[in-house]
Amino acid sequence: MKKLFACILAALAALSLTATAFAEGGEADGVTLSVAGADGLELDGSALLHPGEEYRFPLMIKEKDEEARPMTVEDMESYDIKVTAKSGSSVMAEAGRLESGRQQYLSLTPGGYFGVSSQSVQYTVSLHKKGGSSVLSECTVRWKVGYPAIDDAKLGASTEIDPSAPVLTREQLAAIQKITGDKQASFVGSGWQYDVRLLQQAAVNFHTSTANIKAISDKYPDADFRFLTFGGKPAFDFSGRLTLDVSEMLEEHDDIYLYRYLDGVLYSLGYQLDEENGTLSIQTKQLGSYAVSNVKIPNGTVVGGSVPGSSSGSGSGAGSDKDNPVTGGADFTGIALAFGFVSLAGAAIAVKCRRK
């Protein structure tokens, strides 16, 4: 009986191996899908994609003994493309096939993630016969979402924040602390400055956005607003001084008011005004989302909505296939970042692909 059972198991194992080999070998169509690199970026896990920017990678197809070529609108009369999230979809706003002109692309837009470390993402891109369900060919594509750390050469008692690299690591902050000692370090961005004492400070992300906060502007359509959002919500052990440039507002209005926008609520903040330099300043340990206006709004006013260009650190948004919804779409309205469209040119290098 034991010998019979062992023979049955061996037969089942052999059948399993045969089925797997057939799946890996592909069908008689002899077609292979791949995703090419673009603008020096390869989807092999090495590319770092920035939140809010759209990236386009050419979809390539190889039929039988032909050379791999870009997929076109004509190909979509015979094939379907499906994009499926495997991991990290929470930091993606969109992922799917995009048709631009006649050519087909894998379009990727990371969502509002502004943590201090990058997040790994993995998707599969599969090729199907039009109207069919069987997979003809499938690619695994991988990348990271986040921002790089600032260049060490830019570190000092006063450090200018690079919008394309707004992260400061623990080691970099320790280097600044060594320079400043017990004195405050200064971090300078466009229209703002933050001065704070450092002591074994954890890594921070100084990403900022001046995007319109729609919930506030919609509630007060006649008011004049200026917004500033620190997406990574950097926090410190000591209270520091945040200084904002409000010279333009002071030229246009006799009175201005400052608010902290937190969890859909506006909180009125007192501030120190320097009319000569056109700045206002407050003391705070954590940087968040701020609104300067010419209209006085009651403290604690609920306006609802969400903050564009910010995150809790764990990422937001959901993956989606633009033509074949898989995981659902995500609302990315209001994230006013400078969208850097990746060059559509690029070497047609396939990334970790396999035929089925």
PDB file of N, CA and C in Angstrom, residues 47-111:
ATOM      1  N   ALA A  47      15.360  51.974 -10.174  1.00  0.00           N
ATOM      2  CA  ALA A  47      14.807  53.312 -10.431  1.00  0.00           C
ATOM      3  C   ALA A  47      14.111  53.861  -9.191  1.00  0.00           C
ATOM      4  N   LEU A  48      14.364  55.130  -8.888  1.00  0.00           N
ATOM      5  CA  LEU A  48      13.682  55.827  -7.800  1.00  0.00           C
ATOM      6  C   LEU A  48      12.732  56.846  -8.423  1.00  0.00           C
ATOM      7  N   LEU A  49      11.430  56.605  -8.306  1.00  0.00           N
ATOM      8  CA  LEU A  49      10.420  57.484  -8.881  1.00  0.00           C
ATOM      9  C   LEU A  49       9.895  58.438  -7.814  1.00  0.00           C
ATOM     10  N   HIS A  50       9.775  59.713  -8.169  1.00  0.00           N
ATOM     11  CA  HIS A  50       9.362  60.731  -7.219  1.00  0.00           C
ATOM     12  C   HIS A  50       7.834  60.877  -7.168  1.00  0.00           C
ATOM     13  N   PRO A  51       7.280  61.073  -5.987  1.00  0.00           N
ATOM     14  CA  PRO A  51       5.829  61.273  -5.861  1.00  0.00           C
ATOM     15  C   PRO A  51       5.340  62.435  -6.727  1.00  0.00           C
ATOM     16  N   GLY A  52       4.190  62.223  -7.376  1.00  0.00           N
ATOM     17  CA  GLY A  52       3.565  63.283  -8.147  1.00  0.00           C
ATOM     18  C   GLY A  52       4.022  63.409  -9.577  1.00  0.00           C
ATOM     19  N   GLU A  53       5.100  62.718  -9.950  1.00  0.00           N
ATOM     20  CA  GLU A  53       5.592  62.794 -11.313  1.00  0.00           C
ATOM     21  C   GLU A  53       5.104  61.595 -12.116  1.00  0.00           C
ATOM     22  N   GLU A  54       4.802  61.821 -13.393  1.00  0.00           N
ATOM     23  CA  GLU A  54       4.386  60.730 -14.266  1.00  0.00           C
ATOM     24  C   GLU A  54       5.585  60.232 -15.061  1.00  0.00           C
ATOM     25  N   TYR A  55       5.741  58.925 -15.109  1.00  0.00           N
ATOM     26  CA  TYR A  55       6.825  58.294 -15.848  1.00  0.00           C
ATOM     27  C   TYR A  55       6.229  57.376 -16.905  1.00  0.00           C
ATOM     28  N   ARG A  56       6.844  57.354 -18.088  1.00  0.00           N
ATOM     29  CA  ARG A  56       6.351  56.527 -19.183  1.00  0.00           C
ATOM     30  C   ARG A  56       7.462  55.621 -19.697  1.00  0.00           C
ATOM     31  N   PHE A  57       7.166  54.318 -19.722  1.00  0.00           N
ATOM     32  CA  PHE A  57       8.127  53.326 -20.189  1.00  0.00           C
ATOM     33  C   PHE A  57       7.529  52.583 -21.380  1.00  0.00           C
ATOM     34  N   PRO A  58       8.212  52.554 -22.521  1.00  0.00           N
ATOM     35  CA  PRO A  58       7.666  51.922 -23.723  1.00  0.00           C
ATOM     36  C   PRO A  58       7.380  50.431 -23.525  1.00  0.00           C
ATOM     37  N   LEU A  59       6.208  50.002 -23.992  1.00  0.00           N
ATOM     38  CA  LEU A  59       5.874  48.580 -24.024  1.00  0.00           C
ATOM     39  C   LEU A  59       6.410  48.002 -25.331  1.00  0.00           C
ATOM     40  N   MET A  60       7.140  46.895 -25.224  1.00  0.00           N
ATOM     41  CA  MET A  60       7.772  46.276 -26.382  1.00  0.00           C
ATOM     42  C   MET A  60       7.159  44.900 -26.628  1.00  0.00           C
ATOM     43  N   ILE A  61       7.106  44.502 -27.888  1.00  0.00           N
ATOM     44  CA  ILE A  61       6.567  43.196 -28.245  1.00  0.00           C
ATOM     45  C   ILE A  61       7.486  42.516 -29.246  1.00  0.00           C
ATOM     46  N   LYS A  62       7.677  41.216 -29.051  1.00  0.00           N
ATOM     47  CA  LYS A  62       8.493  40.411 -29.971  1.00  0.00           C
ATOM     48  C   LYS A  62       7.630  39.239 -30.422  1.00  0.00           C
ATOM     49  N   GLU A  63       7.358  39.181 -31.698  1.00  0.00           N
ATOM     50  CA  GLU A  63       6.513  38.129 -32.253  1.00  0.00           C
ATOM     51  C   GLU A  63       7.368  37.143 -33.036  1.00  0.00           C
ATOM     52  N   LYS A  64       7.356  35.894 -32.576  1.00  0.00           N
ATOM     53  CA  LYS A  64       8.105  34.805 -33.206  1.00  0.00           C
ATOM     54  C   LYS A  64       9.575  35.180 -33.374  1.00  0.00           C
ATOM     55  N   ASP A  65      10.118  35.167 -34.580  1.00  0.00           N
ATOM     56  CA  ASP A  65      11.552  35.393 -34.774  1.00  0.00           C
ATOM     57  C   ASP A  65      11.883  36.852 -35.079  1.00  0.00           C
ATOM     58  N   GLU A  66      10.905  37.750 -34.952  1.00  0.00           N
ATOM     59  CA  GLU A  66      11.142  39.160 -35.246  1.00  0.00           C
ATOM     60  C   GLU A  66      11.906  39.833 -34.100  1.00  0.00           C
ATOM     61  N   GLU A  67      12.467  41.006 -34.383  1.00  0.00           N
ATOM     62  CA  GLU A  67      13.112  41.806 -33.346  1.00  0.00           C
ATOM     63  C   GLU A  67      12.048  42.477 -32.473  1.00  0.00           C
ATOM     64  N   ALA A  68      12.385  42.705 -31.205  1.00  0.00           N
ATOM     65  CA  ALA A  68      11.465  43.415 -30.320  1.00  0.00           C
ATOM     66  C   ALA A  68      11.244  44.830 -30.845  1.00  0.00           C
ATOM     67  N   ARG A  69       9.986  45.271 -30.835  1.00  0.00           N
ATOM     68  CA  ARG A  69       9.634  46.610 -31.335  1.00  0.00           C
ATOM     69  C   ARG A  69       8.596  47.237 -30.409  1.00  0.00           C
ATOM     70  N   PRO A  70       8.460  48.572 -30.459  1.00  0.00           N
ATOM     71  CA  PRO A  70       7.450  49.242 -29.629  1.00  0.00           C
ATOM     72  C   PRO A  70       6.042  48.802 -30.024  1.00  0.00           C
ATOM     73  N   MET A  71       5.191  48.586 -29.033  1.00  0.00           N
ATOM     74  CA  MET A  71       3.803  48.258 -29.306  1.00  0.00           C
ATOM     75  C   MET A  71       3.067  49.504 -29.805  1.00  0.00           C
ATOM     76  N   THR A  72       2.150  49.315 -30.762  1.00  0.00           N
ATOM     77  CA  THR A  72       1.418  50.421 -31.350  1.00  0.00           C
ATOM     78  C   THR A  72      -0.080  50.229 -31.177  1.00  0.00           C
ATOM     79  N   VAL A  73      -0.821  51.223 -31.617  1.00  0.00           N
ATOM     80  CA  VAL A  73      -2.273  51.159 -31.529  1.00  0.00           C
ATOM     81  C   VAL A  73      -2.815  49.999 -32.341  1.00  0.00           C
ATOM     82  N   GLU A  74      -2.129  49.637 -33.423  1.00  0.00           N
ATOM     83  CA  GLU A  74      -2.567  48.495 -34.237  1.00  0.00           C
ATOM     84  C   GLU A  74      -2.462  47.182 -33.462  1.00  0.00           C
ATOM     85  N   ASP A  75      -1.438  47.072 -32.605  1.00  0.00           N
ATOM     86  CA  ASP A  75      -1.276  45.859 -31.807  1.00  0.00           C
ATOM     87  C   ASP A  75      -2.445  45.664 -30.848  1.00  0.00           C
ATOM     88  N   MET A  76      -3.032  46.771 -30.398  1.00  0.00           N
ATOM     89  CA  MET A  76      -4.102  46.684 -29.413  1.00  0.00           C
ATOM     90  C   MET A  76      -5.407  46.180 -30.035  1.00  0.00           C
ATOM     91  N   GLU A  77      -5.408  46.025 -31.369  1.00  0.00           N
ATOM     92  CA  GLU A  77      -6.560  45.393 -32.010  1.00  0.00           C
ATOM     93  C   GLU A  77      -6.524  43.874 -31.814  1.00  0.00           C
ATOM     94  N   SER A  78      -5.318  43.352 -31.499  1.00  0.00           N
ATOM     95  CA  SER A  78      -5.152  41.902 -31.327  1.00  0.00           C
ATOM     96  C   SER A  78      -4.852  41.501 -29.891  1.00  0.00           C
ATOM     97  N   TYR A  79      -4.325  42.456 -29.103  1.00  0.00           N
ATOM     98  CA  TYR A  79      -3.884  42.117 -27.749  1.00  0.00           C
ATOM     99  C   TYR A  79      -4.510  43.037 -26.706  1.00  0.00           C
ATOM    100  N   ASP A  80      -4.490  42.557 -25.463  1.00  0.00           N
ATOM    101  CA  ASP A  80      -4.835  43.364 -24.288  1.00  0.00           C
ATOM    102  C   ASP A  80      -3.640  43.385 -23.352  1.00  0.00           C
ATOM    103  N   ILE A  81      -3.482  44.487 -22.611  1.00  0.00           N
ATOM    104  CA  ILE A  81      -2.433  44.618 -21.598  1.00  0.00           C
ATOM    105  C   ILE A  81      -3.111  44.765 -20.234  1.00  0.00           C
ATOM    106  N   LYS A  82      -2.655  43.985 -19.270  1.00  0.00           N
ATOM    107  CA  LYS A  82      -3.158  44.119 -17.904  1.00  0.00           C
ATOM    108  C   LYS A  82      -1.993  44.390 -16.959  1.00  0.00           C
ATOM    109  N   VAL A  83      -2.209  45.348 -16.046  1.00  0.00           N
ATOM    110  CA  VAL A  83      -1.185  45.730 -15.080  1.00  0.00           C
ATOM    111  C   VAL A  83      -1.714  45.392 -13.691  1.00  0.00           C
ATOM    112  N   THR A  84      -0.993  44.567 -12.967  1.00  0.00           N
ATOM    113  CA  THR A  84      -1.470  44.070 -11.679  1.00  0.00           C
ATOM    114  C   THR A  84      -0.453  44.351 -10.581  1.00  0.00           C
ATOM    115  N   ALA A  85      -0.924  44.907  -9.469  1.00  0.00           N
ATOM    116  CA  ALA A  85      -0.049  45.198  -8.336  1.00  0.00           C
ATOM    117  C   ALA A  85       0.277  43.923  -7.577  1.00  0.00           C
ATOM    118  N   LYS A  86       1.549  43.765  -7.226  1.00  0.00           N
ATOM    119  CA  LYS A  86       1.990  42.645  -6.399  1.00  0.00           C
ATOM    120  C   LYS A  86       2.381  43.117  -5.001  1.00  0.00           C
ATOM    121  N   SER A  87       3.019  44.286  -4.911  1.00  0.00           N
ATOM    122  CA  SER A  87       3.388  44.854  -3.616  1.00  0.00           C
ATOM    123  C   SER A  87       3.651  46.346  -3.783  1.00  0.00           C
ATOM    124  N   GLY A  88       3.410  47.109  -2.723  1.00  0.00           N
ATOM    125  CA  GLY A  88       3.717  48.543  -2.719  1.00  0.00           C
ATOM    126  C   GLY A  88       2.711  49.422  -3.420  1.00  0.00           C
ATOM    127  N   SER A  89       1.514  48.904  -3.746  1.00  0.00           N
ATOM    128  CA  SER A  89       0.539  49.716  -4.485  1.00  0.00           C
ATOM    129  C   SER A  89       0.032  50.908  -3.670  1.00  0.00           C
ATOM    130  N   SER A  90       0.199  50.869  -2.335  1.00  0.00           N
ATOM    131  CA  SER A  90      -0.295  51.969  -1.497  1.00  0.00           C
ATOM    132  C   SER A  90       0.421  53.283  -1.764  1.00  0.00           C
ATOM    133  N   VAL A  91       1.618  53.227  -2.353  1.00  0.00           N
ATOM    134  CA  VAL A  91       2.347  54.460  -2.641  1.00  0.00           C
ATOM    135  C   VAL A  91       2.211  54.875  -4.104  1.00  0.00           C
ATOM    136  N   MET A  92       1.323  54.216  -4.842  1.00  0.00           N
ATOM    137  CA  MET A  92       1.105  54.542  -6.239  1.00  0.00           C
ATOM    138  C   MET A  92      -0.266  55.173  -6.431  1.00  0.00           C
ATOM    139  N   ALA A  93      -0.312  56.257  -7.210  1.00  0.00           N
ATOM    140  CA  ALA A  93      -1.587  56.880  -7.563  1.00  0.00           C
ATOM    141  C   ALA A  93      -2.165  56.215  -8.802  1.00  0.00           C
ATOM    142  N   GLU A  94      -1.306  55.929  -9.791  1.00  0.00           N
ATOM    143  CA  GLU A  94      -1.754  55.282 -11.020  1.00  0.00           C
ATOM    144  C   GLU A  94      -0.659  54.387 -11.580  1.00  0.00           C
ATOM    145  N   ALA A  95      -1.100  53.280 -12.161  1.00  0.00           N
ATOM    146  CA  ALA A  95      -0.192  52.390 -12.886  1.00  0.00           C
ATOM    147  C   ALA A  95      -1.015  51.667 -13.938  1.00  0.00           C
ATOM    148  N   GLY A  96      -0.688  51.872 -15.195  1.00  0.00           N
ATOM    149  CA  GLY A  96      -1.487  51.242 -16.245  1.00  0.00           C
ATOM    150  C   GLY A  96      -0.956  51.556 -17.628  1.00  0.00           C
ATOM    151  N   ARG A  97      -1.623  50.990 -18.622  1.00  0.00           N
ATOM    152  CA  ARG A  97      -1.241  51.219 -20.013  1.00  0.00           C
ATOM    153  C   ARG A  97      -1.713  52.596 -20.457  1.00  0.00           C
ATOM    154  N   LEU A  98      -0.836  53.299 -21.161  1.00  0.00           N
ATOM    155  CA  LEU A  98      -1.163  54.618 -21.693  1.00  0.00           C
ATOM    156  C   LEU A  98      -0.843  54.645 -23.182  1.00  0.00           C
ATOM    157  N   GLU A  99      -1.775  55.147 -23.964  1.00  0.00           N
ATOM    158  CA  GLU A  99      -1.568  55.294 -25.402  1.00  0.00           C
ATOM    159  C   GLU A  99      -1.250  56.750 -25.704  1.00  0.00           C
ATOM    160  N   SER A 100      -0.106  56.983 -26.297  1.00  0.00           N
ATOM    161  CA  SER A 100       0.309  58.345 -26.636  1.00  0.00           C
ATOM    162  C   SER A 100       0.691  58.354 -28.111  1.00  0.00           C
ATOM    163  N   GLY A 101      -0.099  59.048 -28.916  1.00  0.00           N
ATOM    164  CA  GLY A 101       0.084  58.962 -30.355  1.00  0.00           C
ATOM    165  C   GLY A 101      -0.313  57.566 -30.797  1.00  0.00           C
ATOM    166  N   ARG A 102       0.617  56.848 -31.385  1.00  0.00           N
ATOM    167  CA  ARG A 102       0.357  55.460 -31.791  1.00  0.00           C
ATOM    168  C   ARG A 102       1.021  54.466 -30.837  1.00  0.00           C
ATOM    169  N   GLN A 103       1.940  54.947 -30.022  1.00  0.00           N
ATOM    170  CA  GLN A 103       2.735  54.041 -29.202  1.00  0.00           C
ATOM    171  C   GLN A 103       2.074  53.754 -27.852  1.00  0.00           C
ATOM    172  N   GLN A 104       2.398  52.577 -27.291  1.00  0.00           N
ATOM    173  CA  GLN A 104       1.849  52.130 -26.014  1.00  0.00           C
ATOM    174  C   GLN A 104       2.938  52.206 -24.932  1.00  0.00           C
ATOM    175  N   TYR A 105       2.537  52.695 -23.750  1.00  0.00           N
ATOM    176  CA  TYR A 105       3.481  52.869 -22.651  1.00  0.00           C
ATOM    177  C   TYR A 105       2.920  52.284 -21.359  1.00  0.00           C
ATOM    178  N   LEU A 106       3.822  51.933 -20.462  1.00  0.00           N
ATOM    179  CA  LEU A 106       3.463  51.676 -19.080  1.00  0.00           C
ATOM    180  C   LEU A 106       3.607  53.010 -18.365  1.00  0.00           C
ATOM    181  N   SER A 107       2.483  53.573 -17.908  1.00  0.00           N
ATOM    182  CA  SER A 107       2.483  54.878 -17.255  1.00  0.00           C
ATOM    183  C   SER A 107       2.422  54.680 -15.742  1.00  0.00           C
ATOM    184  N   LEU A 108       3.367  55.312 -15.023  1.00  0.00           N
ATOM    185  CA  LEU A 108       3.465  55.178 -13.570  1.00  0.00           C
ATOM    186  C   LEU A 108       3.476  56.551 -12.918  1.00  0.00           C
ATOM    187  N   THR A 109       2.581  56.770 -11.951  1.00  0.00           N
ATOM    188  CA  THR A 109       2.543  58.015 -11.187  1.00  0.00           C
ATOM    189  C   THR A 109       2.489  57.680  -9.703  1.00  0.00           C
ATOM    190  N   PRO A 110       3.591  57.855  -8.970  1.00  0.00           N
ATOM    191  CA  PRO A 110       3.552  57.628  -7.529  1.00  0.00           C
ATOM    192  C   PRO A 110       2.613  58.620  -6.838  1.00  0.00           C
ATOM    193  N   GLY A 111       2.014  58.190  -5.741  1.00  0.00           N
ATOM    194  CA  GLY A 111       1.098  59.046  -4.990  1.00  0.00           C
ATOM    195  C   GLY A 111       1.834  59.903  -3.970  1.00  0.00           C
TER     196      GLY A 111
END
